[in-house]
Amino acid sequence: MTAASPPTTSHASSAGSGRRSGSALADELTTLAERTPELHPIRADLLELATALRSAEPDGGWADLDVVGIYARPESIGTSPGRSRSWRSALEEAPALLVFFPVLVTWLGLAAATVAYGRMLADPAGRELAEGRSFLQLWQEGFAGRLPSILNFGHVAMLALAVIGLLIVVTLGSVMVRRGDEARQARRATEVGSRLRSVLVRCQIELNRRRLASPARFAAELSQAAHLLGELLTRTSEAQRGTADLAQHNSHAAERLAVSIDSLREAVGTLDRTGAEVREATAVLQSATAVLRDDLTVRASAAAERLDSAGEQAAAQVRALQAGAQATLRDASARIDRALGDVADRIDASTSALRAAGDEYARTISDAARRASVEIGEFYGEAVATAAVSLAGRMAEIGAGLNDAVATVRASAERNAEAVRSVQDAYAGLTATMAEAAGASQRAAESTQMAAASTREVAASTLSAATATQATVIRLTSIRAAPTPRRSRPVTGIPVRRRRGRARAAESTSQESP
């Protein structure tokens, strides 16, 4: 009991000092609310807050409110009514009324002048005075005493100008007064806002102190902290269970990854062996292709040379035959021309003797024609026989040369066919080897995919474990840091395509040679 008495005394003294400071703040807040006209929008709330501060514990929920954020705002400060509000209102309304006075004065003067001018024209004496003079001149003179002097043209114009000047002065005065009032109200609002914010901040501090010193409030805060602590413990236990499950899952994933790595290594070894076999087959095929290419080149060159020589001989023989035939034809043509010349001479002779004896002419013509026919037939038959004999001999010689060339080409084609068959056999062996290599590559790809999937699972598990515990992160990082073997890639695709192209070229050569 004696040990507990000092805190009680301290608490009581602090409560007493708090009540004294609360009463002082309440008095200051009441004075500010009652003596500041600009605070009339929130005067009732401020007085209620002052009443709550005077009490031992604030009621009405003031301890849970943010009084500074709610009341220390521009909307809480209104405008204060001025001392001479009546004449300021009259000054602000005066321009709206004075704007019509110049128009009123002008039209009143014009109406009075029109009436006076009408009376002047109705009087004969006035009509004589108005002759030769303008309306404005008569208006300025007062229409011979019929218009008051104050309403003549000059006075009306001066009065309108005076009213316009007064309107300008009143407008400027109202604008200046309004701007002065606005500036004064802005300064006053700033001053009142500063005072109000200062008082409200101190009131908020007092309310917070009372709220924290309240046993009920302390119990509520303690219960809320206990609830939060319970939730935190629950989440911690869940996180620990999740970490344990994750560690077990990571161990299983590591085992699967190790198995996948062994399978991948076996597949890589198989692929390497297959690649070595493919390279050996490629070397054999390249050597066979080189030998075949050289043989084909030599044989094709020899056959081409023989064909060229045979073609040249045939062309020479054909040219000689053509020359002989042309010479024979020219000889026959000359003989035919000579015979025709003789016939023509005889016809001329017979024609000259025609007048002498008609029977002699007919007989002479018949003999000459018969002889000419016989000679022409003989000459033509001789020429044709000569040409036929010469052409047959030449063609026989050319045919013999062509038969020799064809036999040579046929033998070369047979040798090329044998070489092509050997190349086809080698290509079939290479195709089987490549099929085995493709199967090994597919198995290696499947093993690589399995290893990649296992690696992705391990990475995801590691990332989740990193957010839960540092120890799990270190263990999984060591697993991920292990080197991953890379699979080798066969590079025998290009030689295979080249060998295929050479085999096709050899087949086309052997097919074109016959």
Coordinates of C-alpha atoms in Angstrom, one line a residue:
M1 CA 0.0 0.0 0.0
T2 CA 2.8 2.4 0.8
A3 CA 4.6 1.6 -2.4
A4 CA 1.5 2.3 -4.4
S5 CA 0.8 5.6 -2.8
P6 CA 3.4 7.8 -4.6
P7 CA 2.1 7.0 -8.1
T8 CA -1.4 7.7 -6.9
T9 CA -0.2 11.1 -5.5
S10 CA 1.6 11.8 -8.7
H11 CA -1.4 10.8 -10.8
A12 CA -3.6 13.0 -8.7
S13 CA -1.2 15.9 -9.0
S14 CA -0.9 15.4 -12.8
A15 CA -4.7 15.2 -13.0
G16 CA -5.0 18.4 -11.0
S17 CA -2.5 20.2 -13.2
G18 CA -4.3 18.8 -16.3
R19 CA -7.6 20.2 -15.1
R20 CA -6.0 23.6 -14.4
S21 CA -4.4 23.7 -17.9
G22 CA -7.7 22.5 -19.4
S23 CA -9.6 25.3 -17.6
A24 CA -7.1 27.9 -18.9
L25 CA -7.5 26.5 -22.4
A26 CA -11.3 26.5 -22.1
D27 CA -11.3 30.2 -20.9
E28 CA -9.0 31.2 -23.8
L29 CA -11.2 29.3 -26.3
T30 CA -14.3 30.9 -24.9
T31 CA -12.8 34.4 -25.1
L32 CA -11.7 33.7 -28.7
A33 CA -15.1 32.4 -29.8
E34 CA -17.1 35.3 -28.1
R35 CA -14.9 38.2 -29.1
T36 CA -14.0 37.2 -32.6
P37 CA -17.0 37.9 -35.0
E38 CA -15.3 36.0 -37.8
L39 CA -15.7 32.7 -35.9
H40 CA -19.5 32.8 -35.9
P41 CA -19.8 29.7 -38.1
I42 CA -18.1 27.5 -35.4
R43 CA -18.8 29.5 -32.3
A44 CA -21.2 26.9 -30.8
D45 CA -18.7 24.0 -31.4
L46 CA -15.9 26.0 -29.8
L47 CA -18.0 26.8 -26.7
E48 CA -19.0 23.1 -26.4
L49 CA -15.3 22.1 -26.7
A50 CA -14.4 24.6 -23.9
T51 CA -17.1 23.0 -21.7
A52 CA -15.6 19.6 -22.3
L53 CA -12.1 20.8 -21.4
R54 CA -13.4 22.2 -18.1
S55 CA -14.7 18.8 -17.1
A56 CA -12.6 16.0 -15.6
E57 CA -13.0 13.7 -18.6
P58 CA -14.1 15.0 -22.0
D59 CA -17.5 13.7 -23.1
G60 CA -19.2 13.8 -26.4
G61 CA -16.3 12.0 -28.2
W62 CA -14.0 15.0 -28.3
A63 CA -11.0 12.8 -27.3
D64 CA -11.3 10.8 -30.5
L65 CA -11.7 13.7 -32.9
D66 CA -9.0 15.6 -34.9
V67 CA -10.1 19.1 -33.8
V68 CA -7.3 20.8 -35.7
G69 CA -8.1 19.1 -39.0
I70 CA -11.8 19.7 -38.6
Y71 CA -12.0 23.4 -37.4
A72 CA -8.6 24.9 -38.5
R73 CA -9.8 25.4 -42.1
P74 CA -10.6 28.5 -44.3
E75 CA -14.3 27.5 -44.3
S76 CA -14.5 28.0 -40.5
I77 CA -13.7 31.8 -40.7
G78 CA -16.5 34.1 -42.0
T79 CA -16.7 37.8 -42.7
S80 CA -17.1 40.4 -40.0
P81 CA -19.8 43.1 -40.5
G82 CA -18.2 46.6 -40.8
R83 CA -18.9 49.6 -38.6
S84 CA -20.2 51.8 -41.5
R85 CA -21.8 49.1 -43.6
S86 CA -24.7 51.3 -44.6
W87 CA -22.7 54.0 -46.5
R88 CA -20.4 51.2 -48.0
S89 CA -23.5 49.5 -49.4
A90 CA -24.8 52.8 -50.7
L91 CA -21.4 53.5 -52.4
E92 CA -21.4 50.1 -54.0
E93 CA -25.0 50.6 -55.3
A94 CA -24.5 54.2 -56.5
P95 CA -22.9 53.4 -59.9
A96 CA -25.8 51.3 -60.9
L97 CA -28.1 54.3 -60.4
L98 CA -25.9 57.1 -61.6
V99 CA -25.4 55.5 -65.0
F100 CA -28.9 56.6 -66.0
F101 CA -28.6 60.3 -64.9
P102 CA -26.7 61.6 -68.0
V103 CA -29.4 60.0 -70.2
L104 CA -32.2 61.5 -68.1
V105 CA -30.7 65.0 -68.1
T106 CA -30.1 64.9 -71.8
W107 CA -33.6 63.8 -72.7
L108 CA -35.2 66.2 -70.3
G109 CA -33.4 69.2 -71.8
L110 CA -34.2 68.0 -75.3
A111 CA -37.9 67.6 -74.4
A112 CA -38.0 71.1 -72.9
A113 CA -36.2 72.6 -76.0
T114 CA -38.7 70.8 -78.4
V115 CA -41.7 72.3 -76.5
A116 CA -40.2 75.8 -76.5
Y117 CA -39.3 75.5 -80.2
G118 CA -42.9 74.6 -81.0
R119 CA -44.3 77.6 -79.1
M120 CA -41.8 79.8 -80.9
L121 CA -42.9 78.6 -84.3
A122 CA -46.6 79.1 -83.3
D123 CA -45.9 82.8 -82.7
P124 CA -45.5 84.9 -85.9
A125 CA -42.9 87.1 -84.3
G126 CA -41.0 84.1 -83.1
R127 CA -41.3 82.6 -86.6
E128 CA -39.6 85.6 -88.0
L129 CA -36.8 85.3 -85.4
A130 CA -36.3 81.6 -86.2
E131 CA -35.9 82.2 -90.0
G132 CA -32.3 81.5 -91.0
R133 CA -31.1 80.2 -87.6
S134 CA -30.5 76.6 -86.5
F135 CA -32.2 74.6 -83.8
L136 CA -29.1 74.4 -81.7
Q137 CA -28.5 78.1 -81.9
L138 CA -32.1 78.9 -80.9
W139 CA -31.8 76.3 -78.1
Q140 CA -28.6 78.0 -76.8
E141 CA -30.4 81.4 -76.9
G142 CA -33.4 80.0 -75.0
F143 CA -35.9 80.3 -77.9
A144 CA -36.4 84.1 -77.3
G145 CA -37.1 83.7 -73.6
R146 CA -39.5 80.7 -73.9
L147 CA -37.0 78.2 -72.3
P148 CA -35.5 78.7 -68.8
S149 CA -31.8 79.6 -68.9
I150 CA -30.8 76.5 -66.9
L151 CA -32.2 74.3 -69.7
N152 CA -30.4 75.8 -72.6
F153 CA -28.0 73.6 -74.6
G154 CA -24.8 74.6 -72.8
H155 CA -26.2 74.1 -69.3
V156 CA -27.7 70.7 -70.2
A157 CA -24.3 69.5 -71.7
M158 CA -22.4 70.7 -68.6
L159 CA -24.8 69.0 -66.3
A160 CA -24.5 65.7 -68.3
L161 CA -20.7 65.9 -68.1
A162 CA -20.8 66.6 -64.4
V163 CA -23.0 63.6 -63.8
I164 CA -20.7 61.4 -65.9
G165 CA -17.7 62.6 -63.9
L166 CA -19.5 61.9 -60.7
L167 CA -20.3 58.4 -61.9
I168 CA -16.6 57.8 -62.7
V169 CA -15.5 59.1 -59.3
V170 CA -18.2 57.0 -57.4
T171 CA -17.2 53.9 -59.4
L172 CA -13.5 54.3 -58.6
G173 CA -14.3 55.0 -55.0
S174 CA -16.5 51.8 -54.7
V175 CA -13.8 49.7 -56.3
M176 CA -11.1 51.0 -54.0
V177 CA -13.2 50.6 -50.9
R178 CA -14.1 47.1 -51.9
R179 CA -10.5 46.1 -52.5
G180 CA -9.5 47.7 -49.2
D181 CA -12.2 45.7 -47.4
E182 CA -11.2 42.5 -49.1
A183 CA -7.5 43.0 -48.2
R184 CA -8.4 43.9 -44.6
Q185 CA -10.7 40.8 -44.3
A186 CA -7.9 38.6 -45.7
R187 CA -5.4 39.9 -43.2
R188 CA -8.0 39.5 -40.4
A189 CA -8.8 36.0 -41.6
T190 CA -5.1 35.1 -41.6
E191 CA -4.7 36.5 -38.1
V192 CA -7.8 34.8 -36.7
G193 CA -6.8 31.5 -38.4
S194 CA -3.4 31.6 -36.8
R195 CA -4.9 32.2 -33.3
L196 CA -7.5 29.6 -33.8
R197 CA -5.0 27.0 -35.0
S198 CA -2.7 27.7 -32.0
V199 CA -5.5 27.3 -29.5
L200 CA -6.8 24.2 -31.2
V201 CA -3.4 22.6 -31.3
R202 CA -3.1 23.0 -27.5
C203 CA -6.6 21.7 -27.0
Q204 CA -5.7 18.7 -29.1
I205 CA -2.6 18.0 -27.0
E206 CA -4.7 18.2 -23.8
L207 CA -7.4 15.9 -25.3
N208 CA -4.7 13.4 -26.3
R209 CA -3.1 13.5 -22.9
R210 CA -6.5 12.8 -21.2
R211 CA -7.3 10.1 -23.7
L212 CA -4.0 8.3 -22.9
A213 CA -4.4 8.8 -19.1
S214 CA -7.8 7.2 -19.1
P215 CA -7.9 3.7 -17.6
A216 CA -10.6 2.5 -20.0
R217 CA -8.6 3.8 -23.0
F218 CA -5.5 2.1 -21.7
A219 CA -7.4 -1.2 -21.3
A220 CA -8.7 -0.9 -24.9
E221 CA -5.2 -0.2 -26.2
L222 CA -3.9 -3.1 -24.3
S223 CA -6.5 -5.5 -25.5
Q224 CA -5.9 -4.3 -29.1
A225 CA -2.2 -4.9 -28.7
A226 CA -2.8 -8.4 -27.3
H227 CA -5.1 -9.2 -30.3
L228 CA -2.4 -8.0 -32.7
L229 CA 0.2 -10.0 -30.9
G230 CA -1.9 -13.1 -31.2
E231 CA -2.4 -12.6 -34.9
L232 CA 1.4 -12.1 -35.3
L233 CA 2.1 -15.4 -33.4
T234 CA -0.4 -17.2 -35.6
R235 CA 1.2 -15.9 -38.8
T236 CA 4.6 -16.8 -37.4
S237 CA 3.6 -20.4 -36.8
E238 CA 2.0 -20.6 -40.3
A239 CA 5.2 -19.2 -41.8
Q240 CA 7.3 -21.8 -39.9
R241 CA 5.1 -24.7 -41.2
G242 CA 5.3 -23.3 -44.7
T243 CA 9.0 -23.1 -44.4
A244 CA 9.3 -26.7 -43.3
D245 CA 7.0 -27.9 -46.2
L246 CA 9.0 -25.8 -48.6
A247 CA 12.3 -27.3 -47.4
Q248 CA 11.0 -30.8 -47.8
H249 CA 9.7 -29.9 -51.3
N250 CA 13.1 -28.4 -52.2
S251 CA 14.9 -31.6 -51.1
H252 CA 12.6 -33.7 -53.3
A253 CA 13.2 -31.3 -56.2
A254 CA 17.0 -31.5 -55.7
E255 CA 16.8 -35.3 -55.9
R256 CA 14.8 -35.2 -59.1
L257 CA 17.3 -32.7 -60.5
A258 CA 20.2 -35.0 -59.7
V259 CA 18.5 -37.9 -61.5
S260 CA 17.8 -35.7 -64.5
I261 CA 21.4 -34.5 -64.6
D262 CA 22.6 -38.2 -64.7
S263 CA 20.2 -39.0 -67.5
L264 CA 21.4 -35.9 -69.4
R265 CA 25.0 -36.9 -69.0
E266 CA 24.3 -40.4 -70.4
A267 CA 22.4 -38.8 -73.3
V268 CA 25.3 -36.4 -74.0
G269 CA 27.8 -39.3 -74.0
T270 CA 25.6 -41.3 -76.5
L271 CA 25.3 -38.2 -78.7
D272 CA 29.1 -37.7 -78.7
R273 CA 29.6 -41.3 -79.8
T274 CA 27.0 -40.9 -82.5
G275 CA 28.7 -37.7 -83.7
A276 CA 32.1 -39.5 -83.9
E277 CA 30.5 -42.3 -86.1
V278 CA 28.8 -39.7 -88.3
R279 CA 32.2 -37.9 -88.7
E280 CA 33.9 -41.1 -89.7
A281 CA 31.1 -41.9 -92.3
T282 CA 31.4 -38.4 -93.6
A283 CA 35.2 -38.7 -94.1
V284 CA 34.6 -42.0 -96.0
L285 CA 31.9 -40.5 -98.2
Q286 CA 34.1 -37.4 -98.9
S287 CA 37.0 -39.6 -100.1
A288 CA 34.7 -41.7 -102.3
T289 CA 33.1 -38.5 -103.7
A290 CA 36.6 -37.1 -104.5
V291 CA 37.6 -40.3 -106.3
L292 CA 34.3 -40.4 -108.2
R293 CA 34.6 -36.7 -109.1
D294 CA 38.1 -37.1 -110.5
D295 CA 37.1 -40.2 -112.5
L296 CA 34.0 -38.5 -113.9
T297 CA 36.1 -35.4 -114.8
V298 CA 38.7 -37.4 -116.7
R299 CA 36.2 -39.6 -118.6
A300 CA 33.9 -36.7 -119.4
S301 CA 36.9 -34.7 -120.7
A302 CA 38.0 -37.5 -123.0
A303 CA 34.5 -38.2 -124.3
A304 CA 34.1 -34.5 -125.0
E305 CA 37.4 -34.3 -126.8
R306 CA 36.4 -37.4 -129.0
L307 CA 33.0 -35.9 -129.7
D308 CA 34.5 -32.6 -130.7
S309 CA 37.0 -34.2 -133.1
A310 CA 34.3 -36.4 -134.6
G311 CA 32.1 -33.3 -135.0
E312 CA 34.8 -31.4 -136.7
Q313 CA 35.5 -34.3 -139.1
A314 CA 31.8 -34.6 -139.9
A315 CA 31.6 -30.9 -140.5
A316 CA 34.6 -30.9 -142.8
Q317 CA 33.2 -33.9 -144.8
V318 CA 29.9 -32.2 -145.1
R319 CA 31.5 -29.0 -146.3
A320 CA 33.6 -31.0 -148.9
L321 CA 30.4 -32.8 -150.0
Q322 CA 28.6 -29.6 -150.3
A323 CA 31.5 -28.1 -152.4
G324 CA 31.6 -31.2 -154.7
A325 CA 27.8 -31.1 -155.2
Q326 CA 27.9 -27.4 -155.9
A327 CA 30.7 -27.9 -158.5
T328 CA 28.8 -30.8 -160.1
L329 CA 25.6 -28.7 -160.2
R330 CA 27.5 -25.8 -161.7
D331 CA 29.0 -28.0 -164.4
A332 CA 25.6 -29.5 -165.2
S333 CA 24.0 -26.0 -165.3
A334 CA 26.7 -24.8 -167.7
R335 CA 26.1 -27.8 -170.0
I336 CA 22.4 -27.2 -169.8
D337 CA 23.0 -23.5 -170.7
R338 CA 25.1 -24.4 -173.6
A339 CA 22.5 -26.9 -174.8
L340 CA 19.8 -24.3 -174.4
G341 CA 21.9 -21.9 -176.3
D342 CA 22.3 -24.3 -179.2
V343 CA 18.6 -24.9 -179.1
A344 CA 18.0 -21.2 -179.2
D345 CA 20.3 -20.8 -182.2
R346 CA 18.6 -23.6 -184.0
I347 CA 15.2 -22.1 -183.2
D348 CA 16.4 -18.8 -184.6
A349 CA 17.6 -20.5 -187.8
S350 CA 14.4 -22.4 -188.1
T351 CA 12.4 -19.2 -187.5
S352 CA 14.3 -17.4 -190.3
A353 CA 13.5 -20.3 -192.6
L354 CA 9.8 -20.5 -191.5
R355 CA 8.6 -18.2 -194.2
A356 CA 10.2 -20.3 -196.8
A357 CA 8.9 -23.7 -195.8
G358 CA 6.4 -24.5 -193.0
D359 CA 7.0 -28.2 -193.1
E360 CA 10.8 -27.8 -192.8
Y361 CA 10.3 -25.5 -189.8
A362 CA 8.1 -28.0 -188.0
R363 CA 10.4 -30.9 -188.7
T364 CA 13.5 -28.9 -187.6
I365 CA 11.8 -27.8 -184.3
S366 CA 10.8 -31.4 -183.5
D367 CA 14.3 -32.7 -184.0
A368 CA 15.9 -29.9 -182.0
A369 CA 13.5 -30.4 -179.1
R370 CA 14.0 -34.2 -179.1
R371 CA 17.8 -33.8 -179.1
A372 CA 17.6 -31.1 -176.4
S373 CA 15.4 -33.4 -174.2
V374 CA 17.8 -36.3 -174.6
E375 CA 20.9 -34.2 -173.8
I376 CA 19.2 -32.5 -170.8
G377 CA 18.1 -35.9 -169.4
E378 CA 21.6 -37.3 -169.8
F379 CA 23.3 -34.3 -168.3
Y380 CA 20.9 -34.3 -165.3
G381 CA 21.2 -38.1 -164.7
E382 CA 24.9 -37.8 -164.8
A383 CA 24.9 -35.0 -162.3
V384 CA 22.5 -36.7 -159.9
A385 CA 24.5 -40.0 -160.0
T386 CA 27.7 -38.2 -159.3
A387 CA 26.3 -36.3 -156.3
A388 CA 24.6 -39.5 -154.9
V389 CA 27.8 -41.5 -155.1
S390 CA 29.9 -38.8 -153.4
L391 CA 27.3 -38.1 -150.7
A392 CA 26.9 -41.8 -149.8
G393 CA 30.6 -42.2 -149.3
R394 CA 30.8 -39.2 -147.1
M395 CA 27.8 -40.2 -145.0
A396 CA 29.3 -43.7 -144.5
E397 CA 32.5 -42.2 -143.2
I398 CA 30.6 -39.8 -140.9
G399 CA 28.4 -42.6 -139.5
A400 CA 31.5 -44.8 -138.7
G401 CA 33.0 -41.9 -136.7
L402 CA 29.8 -41.3 -134.9
N403 CA 29.4 -45.0 -134.0
D404 CA 32.9 -44.9 -132.4
A405 CA 32.0 -41.8 -130.4
V406 CA 28.7 -43.3 -129.2
A407 CA 30.5 -46.5 -128.1
T408 CA 33.0 -44.5 -126.1
V409 CA 30.3 -42.5 -124.4
R410 CA 28.3 -45.6 -123.6
A411 CA 31.3 -47.2 -121.9
S412 CA 31.9 -44.0 -119.8
A413 CA 28.2 -44.0 -118.9
E414 CA 28.4 -47.6 -117.6
R415 CA 31.4 -46.7 -115.4
N416 CA 29.5 -43.6 -114.1
A417 CA 26.5 -45.7 -113.2
E418 CA 28.7 -48.1 -111.2
A419 CA 30.2 -45.1 -109.3
V420 CA 26.7 -43.7 -108.7
R421 CA 25.6 -47.0 -107.2
S422 CA 28.6 -47.0 -104.9
V423 CA 27.7 -43.5 -103.8
Q424 CA 24.1 -44.5 -103.2
D425 CA 25.2 -47.4 -101.0
A426 CA 27.4 -45.0 -99.0
Y427 CA 24.6 -42.5 -98.7
A428 CA 22.2 -45.2 -97.4
G429 CA 24.7 -46.1 -94.7
L430 CA 25.0 -42.4 -93.8
T431 CA 21.2 -42.0 -93.6
A432 CA 21.0 -44.9 -91.2
T433 CA 23.7 -43.4 -89.0
M434 CA 22.0 -40.0 -89.1
A435 CA 18.7 -41.6 -88.0
E436 CA 20.4 -43.1 -85.0
A437 CA 22.0 -39.7 -84.3
A438 CA 18.5 -38.0 -84.5
G439 CA 17.1 -40.6 -82.0
A440 CA 19.9 -39.9 -79.6
S441 CA 19.4 -36.1 -80.0
Q442 CA 15.7 -36.5 -79.3
R443 CA 16.4 -38.5 -76.2
A444 CA 18.9 -35.9 -75.1
A445 CA 16.4 -33.1 -75.7
E446 CA 13.8 -34.9 -73.6
S447 CA 16.3 -35.3 -70.8
T448 CA 17.2 -31.6 -71.1
Q449 CA 13.5 -30.6 -70.9
M450 CA 13.0 -32.7 -67.8
A451 CA 16.1 -31.1 -66.2
A452 CA 14.9 -27.6 -67.2
A453 CA 11.4 -28.3 -65.6
S454 CA 13.1 -29.5 -62.4
T455 CA 15.3 -26.4 -62.4
R456 CA 12.3 -24.1 -62.8
E457 CA 10.6 -25.8 -59.9
V458 CA 13.7 -25.5 -57.7
A459 CA 14.0 -21.8 -58.6
A460 CA 10.4 -21.1 -57.7
S461 CA 10.7 -23.0 -54.4
T462 CA 14.0 -21.1 -53.7
L463 CA 12.3 -17.7 -54.3
S464 CA 9.4 -18.5 -51.9
A465 CA 11.8 -19.8 -49.2
A466 CA 13.9 -16.6 -49.5
T467 CA 11.0 -14.5 -48.2
A468 CA 10.4 -16.8 -45.2
T469 CA 13.8 -17.6 -43.9
Q470 CA 17.5 -16.8 -44.7
A471 CA 18.8 -20.3 -43.8
T472 CA 16.6 -21.9 -46.6
V473 CA 17.8 -19.3 -49.1
I474 CA 21.5 -20.2 -48.3
R475 CA 20.9 -23.9 -48.8
L476 CA 18.9 -23.5 -52.0
T477 CA 21.5 -21.1 -53.4
S478 CA 24.2 -23.7 -53.0
I479 CA 22.0 -26.2 -54.9
R480 CA 21.3 -23.7 -57.8
A481 CA 25.1 -22.8 -57.9
A482 CA 26.0 -26.4 -59.1
P483 CA 27.2 -26.4 -62.8
T484 CA 24.8 -27.7 -65.4
P485 CA 26.4 -29.7 -68.3
R486 CA 25.7 -28.5 -71.7
R487 CA 24.8 -30.8 -74.5
S488 CA 27.0 -30.9 -77.6
R489 CA 25.5 -30.3 -81.0
P490 CA 26.4 -32.4 -84.0
V491 CA 27.8 -30.3 -86.9
T492 CA 27.7 -32.9 -89.7
G493 CA 24.6 -31.4 -91.4
I494 CA 26.5 -29.4 -94.0
P495 CA 28.8 -32.2 -95.4
V496 CA 25.7 -34.5 -95.7
R497 CA 24.0 -31.9 -97.8
R498 CA 27.1 -31.4 -100.0
R499 CA 27.4 -35.2 -100.5
R500 CA 23.7 -35.4 -101.5
G501 CA 24.3 -32.6 -104.0
R502 CA 27.3 -34.3 -105.5
A503 CA 25.4 -37.6 -105.7
R504 CA 22.6 -35.9 -107.6
A505 CA 25.1 -34.2 -109.9
A506 CA 26.7 -37.6 -110.7
E507 CA 23.3 -39.1 -111.4
S508 CA 22.4 -36.2 -113.8
T509 CA 25.8 -36.6 -115.5
S510 CA 25.3 -40.3 -116.0
Q511 CA 21.7 -39.7 -117.4
E512 CA 22.8 -37.0 -119.8
S513 CA 25.9 -38.9 -121.1
P514 CA 24.0 -41.4 -123.4

